[in-house]
Coordinates of C-alpha atoms in Angstrom, one line a residue:
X2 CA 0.0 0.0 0.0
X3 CA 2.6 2.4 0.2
X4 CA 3.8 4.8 -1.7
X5 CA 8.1 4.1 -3.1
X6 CA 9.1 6.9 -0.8
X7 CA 8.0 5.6 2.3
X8 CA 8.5 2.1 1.6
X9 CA 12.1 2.9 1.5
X10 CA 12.2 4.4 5.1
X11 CA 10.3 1.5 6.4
X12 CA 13.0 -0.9 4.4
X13 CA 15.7 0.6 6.7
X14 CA 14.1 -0.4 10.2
X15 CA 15.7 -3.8 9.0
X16 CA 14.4 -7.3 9.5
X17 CA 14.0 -7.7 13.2
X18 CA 12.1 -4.7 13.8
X19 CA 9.9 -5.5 10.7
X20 CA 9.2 -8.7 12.5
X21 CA 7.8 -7.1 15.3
X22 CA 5.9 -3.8 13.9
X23 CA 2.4 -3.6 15.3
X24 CA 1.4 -0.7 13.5
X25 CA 2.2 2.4 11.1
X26 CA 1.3 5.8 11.8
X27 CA 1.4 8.4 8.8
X28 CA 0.3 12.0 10.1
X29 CA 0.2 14.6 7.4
X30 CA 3.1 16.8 8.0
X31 CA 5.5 14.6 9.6
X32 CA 7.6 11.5 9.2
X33 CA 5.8 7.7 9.0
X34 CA 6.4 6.2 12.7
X35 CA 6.6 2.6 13.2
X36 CA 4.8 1.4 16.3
X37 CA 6.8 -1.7 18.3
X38 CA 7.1 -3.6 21.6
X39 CA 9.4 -1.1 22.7
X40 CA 7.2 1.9 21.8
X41 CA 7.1 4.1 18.6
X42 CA 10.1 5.0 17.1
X43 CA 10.3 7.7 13.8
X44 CA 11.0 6.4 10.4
X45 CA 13.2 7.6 8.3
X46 CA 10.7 9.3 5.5
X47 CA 10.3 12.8 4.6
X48 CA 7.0 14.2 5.9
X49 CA 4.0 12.4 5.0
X50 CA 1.7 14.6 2.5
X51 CA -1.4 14.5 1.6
X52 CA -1.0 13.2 -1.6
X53 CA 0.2 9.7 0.4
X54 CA -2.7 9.5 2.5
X55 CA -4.9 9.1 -0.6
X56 CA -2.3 6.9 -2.4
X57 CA -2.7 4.7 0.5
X58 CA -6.5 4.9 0.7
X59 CA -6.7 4.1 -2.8
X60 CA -4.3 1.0 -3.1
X61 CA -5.6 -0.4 0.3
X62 CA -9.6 -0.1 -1.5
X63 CA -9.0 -0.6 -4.8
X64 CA -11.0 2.4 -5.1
X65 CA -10.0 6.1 -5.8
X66 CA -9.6 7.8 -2.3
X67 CA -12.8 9.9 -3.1
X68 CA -14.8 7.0 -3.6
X69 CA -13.7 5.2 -0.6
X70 CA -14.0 8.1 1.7
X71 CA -17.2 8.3 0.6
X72 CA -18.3 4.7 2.1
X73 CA -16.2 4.9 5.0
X74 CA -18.5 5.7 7.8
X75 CA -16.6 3.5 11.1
X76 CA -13.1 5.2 10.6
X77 CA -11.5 1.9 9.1
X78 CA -11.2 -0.6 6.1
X79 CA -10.2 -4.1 6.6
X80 CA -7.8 -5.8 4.1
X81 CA -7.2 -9.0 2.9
X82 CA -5.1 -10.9 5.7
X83 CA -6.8 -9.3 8.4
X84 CA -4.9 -6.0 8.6
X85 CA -6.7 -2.6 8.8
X86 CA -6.2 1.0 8.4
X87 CA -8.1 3.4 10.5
X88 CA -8.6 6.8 8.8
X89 CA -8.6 11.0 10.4
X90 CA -9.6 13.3 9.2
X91 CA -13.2 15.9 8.8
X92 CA -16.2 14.2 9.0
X93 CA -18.8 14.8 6.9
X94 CA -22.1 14.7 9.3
X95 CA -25.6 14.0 7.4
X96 CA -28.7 14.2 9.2
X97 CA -26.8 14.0 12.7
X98 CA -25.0 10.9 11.5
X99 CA -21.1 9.9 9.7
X100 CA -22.0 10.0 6.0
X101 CA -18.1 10.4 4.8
X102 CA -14.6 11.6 5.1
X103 CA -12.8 14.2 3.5
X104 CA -9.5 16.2 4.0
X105 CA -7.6 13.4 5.7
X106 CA -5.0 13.6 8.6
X107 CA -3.8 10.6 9.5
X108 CA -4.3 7.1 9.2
X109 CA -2.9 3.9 11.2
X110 CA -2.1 0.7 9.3
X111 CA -2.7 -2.0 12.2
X112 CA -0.7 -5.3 11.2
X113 CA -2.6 -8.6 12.0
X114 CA -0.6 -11.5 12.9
X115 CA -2.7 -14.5 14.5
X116 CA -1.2 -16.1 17.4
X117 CA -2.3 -19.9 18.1
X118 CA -0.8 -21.5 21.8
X119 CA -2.3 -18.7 24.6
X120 CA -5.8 -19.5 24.9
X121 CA -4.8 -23.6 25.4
X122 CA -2.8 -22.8 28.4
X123 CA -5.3 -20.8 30.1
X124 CA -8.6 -23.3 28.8
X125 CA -8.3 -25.5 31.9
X126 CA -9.1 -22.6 34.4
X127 CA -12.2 -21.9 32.1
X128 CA -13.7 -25.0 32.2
X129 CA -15.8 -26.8 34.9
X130 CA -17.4 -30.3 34.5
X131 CA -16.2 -30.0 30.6
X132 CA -18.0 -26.8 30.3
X133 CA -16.3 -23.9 28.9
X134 CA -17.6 -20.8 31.3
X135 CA -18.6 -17.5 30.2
X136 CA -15.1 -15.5 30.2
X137 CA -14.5 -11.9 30.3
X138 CA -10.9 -10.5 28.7
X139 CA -10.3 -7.3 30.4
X140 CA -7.0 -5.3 29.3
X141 CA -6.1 -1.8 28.0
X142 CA -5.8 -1.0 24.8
X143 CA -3.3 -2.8 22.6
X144 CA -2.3 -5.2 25.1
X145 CA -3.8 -8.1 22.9
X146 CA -7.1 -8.4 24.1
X147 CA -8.6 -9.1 20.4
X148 CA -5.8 -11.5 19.8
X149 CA -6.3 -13.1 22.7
X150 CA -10.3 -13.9 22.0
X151 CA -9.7 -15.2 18.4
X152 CA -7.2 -17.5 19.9
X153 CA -10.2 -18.7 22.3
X154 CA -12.8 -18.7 19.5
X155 CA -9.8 -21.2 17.9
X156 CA -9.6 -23.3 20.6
X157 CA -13.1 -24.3 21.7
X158 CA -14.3 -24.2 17.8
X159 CA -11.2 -27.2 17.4
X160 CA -11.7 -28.6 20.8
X161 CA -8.8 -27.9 22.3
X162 CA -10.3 -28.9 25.6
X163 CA -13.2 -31.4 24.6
X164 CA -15.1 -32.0 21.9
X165 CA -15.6 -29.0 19.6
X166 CA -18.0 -26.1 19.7
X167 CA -20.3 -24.3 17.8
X168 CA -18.8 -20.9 18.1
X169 CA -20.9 -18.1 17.2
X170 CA -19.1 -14.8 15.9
X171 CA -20.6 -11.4 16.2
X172 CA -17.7 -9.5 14.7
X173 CA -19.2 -5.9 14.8
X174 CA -15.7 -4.6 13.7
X175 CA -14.0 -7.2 11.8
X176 CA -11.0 -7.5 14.1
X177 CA -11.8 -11.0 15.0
X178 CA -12.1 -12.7 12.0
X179 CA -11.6 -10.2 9.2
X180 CA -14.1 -11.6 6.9
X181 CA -12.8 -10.6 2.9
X182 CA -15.3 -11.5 0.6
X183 CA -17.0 -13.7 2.6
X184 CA -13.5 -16.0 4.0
X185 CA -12.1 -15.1 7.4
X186 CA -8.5 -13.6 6.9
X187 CA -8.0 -14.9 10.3
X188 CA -8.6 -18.2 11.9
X189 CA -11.1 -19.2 14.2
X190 CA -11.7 -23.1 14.1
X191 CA -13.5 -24.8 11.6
X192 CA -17.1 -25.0 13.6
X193 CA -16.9 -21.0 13.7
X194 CA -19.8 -19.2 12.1
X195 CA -19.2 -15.7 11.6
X196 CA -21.1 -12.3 11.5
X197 CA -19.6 -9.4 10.3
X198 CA -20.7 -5.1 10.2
X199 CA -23.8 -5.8 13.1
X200 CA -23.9 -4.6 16.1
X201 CA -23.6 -7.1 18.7
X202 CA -26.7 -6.9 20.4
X203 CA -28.3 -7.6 16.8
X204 CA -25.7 -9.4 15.7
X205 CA -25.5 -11.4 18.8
X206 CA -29.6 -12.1 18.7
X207 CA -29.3 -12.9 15.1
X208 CA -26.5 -15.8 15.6
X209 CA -28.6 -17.8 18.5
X210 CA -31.9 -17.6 16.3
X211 CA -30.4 -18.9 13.2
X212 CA -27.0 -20.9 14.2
X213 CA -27.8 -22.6 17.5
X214 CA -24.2 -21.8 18.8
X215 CA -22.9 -23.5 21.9
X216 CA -20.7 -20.2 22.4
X217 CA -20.5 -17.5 21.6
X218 CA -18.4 -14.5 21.1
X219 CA -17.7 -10.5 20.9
X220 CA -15.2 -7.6 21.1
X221 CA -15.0 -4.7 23.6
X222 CA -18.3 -4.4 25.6
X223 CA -18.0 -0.6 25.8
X224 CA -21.7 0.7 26.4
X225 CA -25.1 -0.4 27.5
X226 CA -26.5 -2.3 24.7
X227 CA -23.3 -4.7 24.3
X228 CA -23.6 -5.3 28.3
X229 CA -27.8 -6.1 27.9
X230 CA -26.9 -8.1 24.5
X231 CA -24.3 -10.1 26.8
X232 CA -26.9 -10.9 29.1
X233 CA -29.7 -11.9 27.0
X234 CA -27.1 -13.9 25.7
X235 CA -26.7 -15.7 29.1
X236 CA -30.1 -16.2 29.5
X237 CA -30.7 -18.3 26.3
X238 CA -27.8 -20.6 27.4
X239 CA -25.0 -19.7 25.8
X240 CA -21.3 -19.4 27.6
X241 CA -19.9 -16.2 26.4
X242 CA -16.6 -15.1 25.4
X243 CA -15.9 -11.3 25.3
X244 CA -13.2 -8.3 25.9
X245 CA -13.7 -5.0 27.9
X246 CA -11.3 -2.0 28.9
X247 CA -9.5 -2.2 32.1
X248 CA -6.9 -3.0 34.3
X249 CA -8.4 -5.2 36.9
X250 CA -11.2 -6.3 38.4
X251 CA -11.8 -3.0 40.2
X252 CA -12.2 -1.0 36.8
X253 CA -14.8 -3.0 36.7
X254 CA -16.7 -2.7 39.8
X255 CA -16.2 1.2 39.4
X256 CA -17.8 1.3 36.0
X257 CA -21.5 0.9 35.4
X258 CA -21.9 -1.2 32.8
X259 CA -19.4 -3.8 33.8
X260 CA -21.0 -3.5 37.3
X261 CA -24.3 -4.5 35.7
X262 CA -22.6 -7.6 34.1
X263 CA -20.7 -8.5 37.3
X264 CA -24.3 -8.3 39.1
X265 CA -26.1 -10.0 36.5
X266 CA -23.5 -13.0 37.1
X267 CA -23.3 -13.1 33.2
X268 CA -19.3 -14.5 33.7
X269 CA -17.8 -16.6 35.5
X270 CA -14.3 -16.2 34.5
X271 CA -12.0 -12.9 34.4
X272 CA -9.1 -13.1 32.5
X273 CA -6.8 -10.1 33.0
X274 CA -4.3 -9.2 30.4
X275 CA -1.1 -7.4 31.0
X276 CA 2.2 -6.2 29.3
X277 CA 5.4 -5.1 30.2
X278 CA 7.3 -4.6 26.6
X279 CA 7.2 -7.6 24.1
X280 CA 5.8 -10.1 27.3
X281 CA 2.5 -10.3 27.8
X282 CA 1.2 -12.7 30.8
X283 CA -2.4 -13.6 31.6
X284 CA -4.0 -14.7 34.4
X285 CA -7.3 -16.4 35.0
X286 CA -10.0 -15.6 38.6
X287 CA -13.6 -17.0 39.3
X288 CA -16.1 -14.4 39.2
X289 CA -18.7 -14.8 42.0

């Protein structure tokens, strides 16, 4: 996607680095940055210009940058292989809602790279009697919280701990599964059924009517309707596996709507994600 001159810079971080890149950041009006374990660290480009924030826009849709913009009303466009790139820039409001972008600012280019072997370790302490128990991920942001649930979706969809699951997918974002064209980009198990672009209440109602899942799963409960879409959820009998914001258990007893879940008794299992440079560790606690 990018354009010769930044491709060079990013060239020169060399291999090991390129291994680890999480992200790029281009921001109109200064160098591309390369986001890493460590931090992020300036590339060698000259500043980025508007010009290669449409080049980028347009290689990554296959669509000229005005077109595109046009469509793009959640701030991101998923690729094939699972990667993104989230868009800034002025938003075009039509009758109180996001209609378009125009004039852009900035975009991040968010590299996906599956990671199979986490969820396995931690799947004994979210079972009981066989049965996988509801499970909340609860991290801050870009600890690996997403990567982290697609590795469970993998697990329990393969049986990893049992006999495989019908794992339902409401994938309001496309981060879990990064559906292109109709394919996941990313794996999660072969009795996975996914829903992409709903909202998870909808999405989530819509996958118990029609799939009959035996779990079932979603990204970052953030506001009411996800938290009463989890526990409707709950009531019709299926364990649910989701992420939330946070960095322990009190975040969540100070926060309204992941005090409603924890008195609702929609989980039974918190899993709290940490990370301290490139290691990441993850520990599992019953939930009352």
């Amino acid at each position: 996607m990018l354009p010769a001159r930044l491709l060079a810079g990013l060239g020169a971080l060399g291999e090991d680095r390129l291994d680890e890149l999480e992200e790029l950041r281009l921001r109109r009006g200064f160098p591309m940055t390369a986001l890493l374990p460590q931090g992020e660290v300036e590339v060698d480009t000259p500043p980025v210009g508007e010009e290669e924030l449409r080049r980028v826009v347009e290689n990554a849709t296959q669509a000229s940058a005005h077109t595109a913009l046009d469509k793009v009303r959640q701030g991101f466009v998923t690729l094939r292989g699972g990667h993104r790139v989230g868009l800034c820039g002025t938003v075009v409001n039509r009758d109180g809602e996001i209609a378009a972008l125009r004039e852009l600012s900035s975009l991040a280019i968010r590299v996906a790279r599956p990671v199979e072997g986490p969820a396995e370790r931690l799947l004994p302490s979210l079972m009981e009697e066989g049965r996988f128990l509801s499970t909340l991920i609860l991290a801050p942001p870009g600890v690996g919280k997403t990567t982290l649930l697609r590795d469970l979706v993998r697990a329990l969809s393969d049986g990893a701990a049992g006999p495989p699951l019908r794992v339902a997918v409401a994938d309001e974002r496309g981060e879990i599964a990064a559906l292109w064209r109709g394919e996941p980009q990313l794996y999660v198990g072969r009795h996975t059924d996914v829903l992409d672009g709903c909202a998870k209440g909808e999405g989530l109602s819509i996958l118990i009517r029609g799939m009959n899942p035996q779990a079932a799963a979603v990204d970052e409960i953030t506001r009411p309707g996800d938290a009463q879409a989890a526990v409707e959820a709950a009531g019709c009998g299926v364990a649910l596996a989701a992420t939330a914001h946070g960095r322990g258990r009190e975040d969540l007893e100070r926060r309204p709507v992941y005090r409603a879940l924890l008195e609702a008794g929609v989980f039974r299992r918190l899993v709290v994600l940490e990370r301290r440079g490139a290691e990441r560790t993850a520990r599992a606690e019953a939930l009352p």
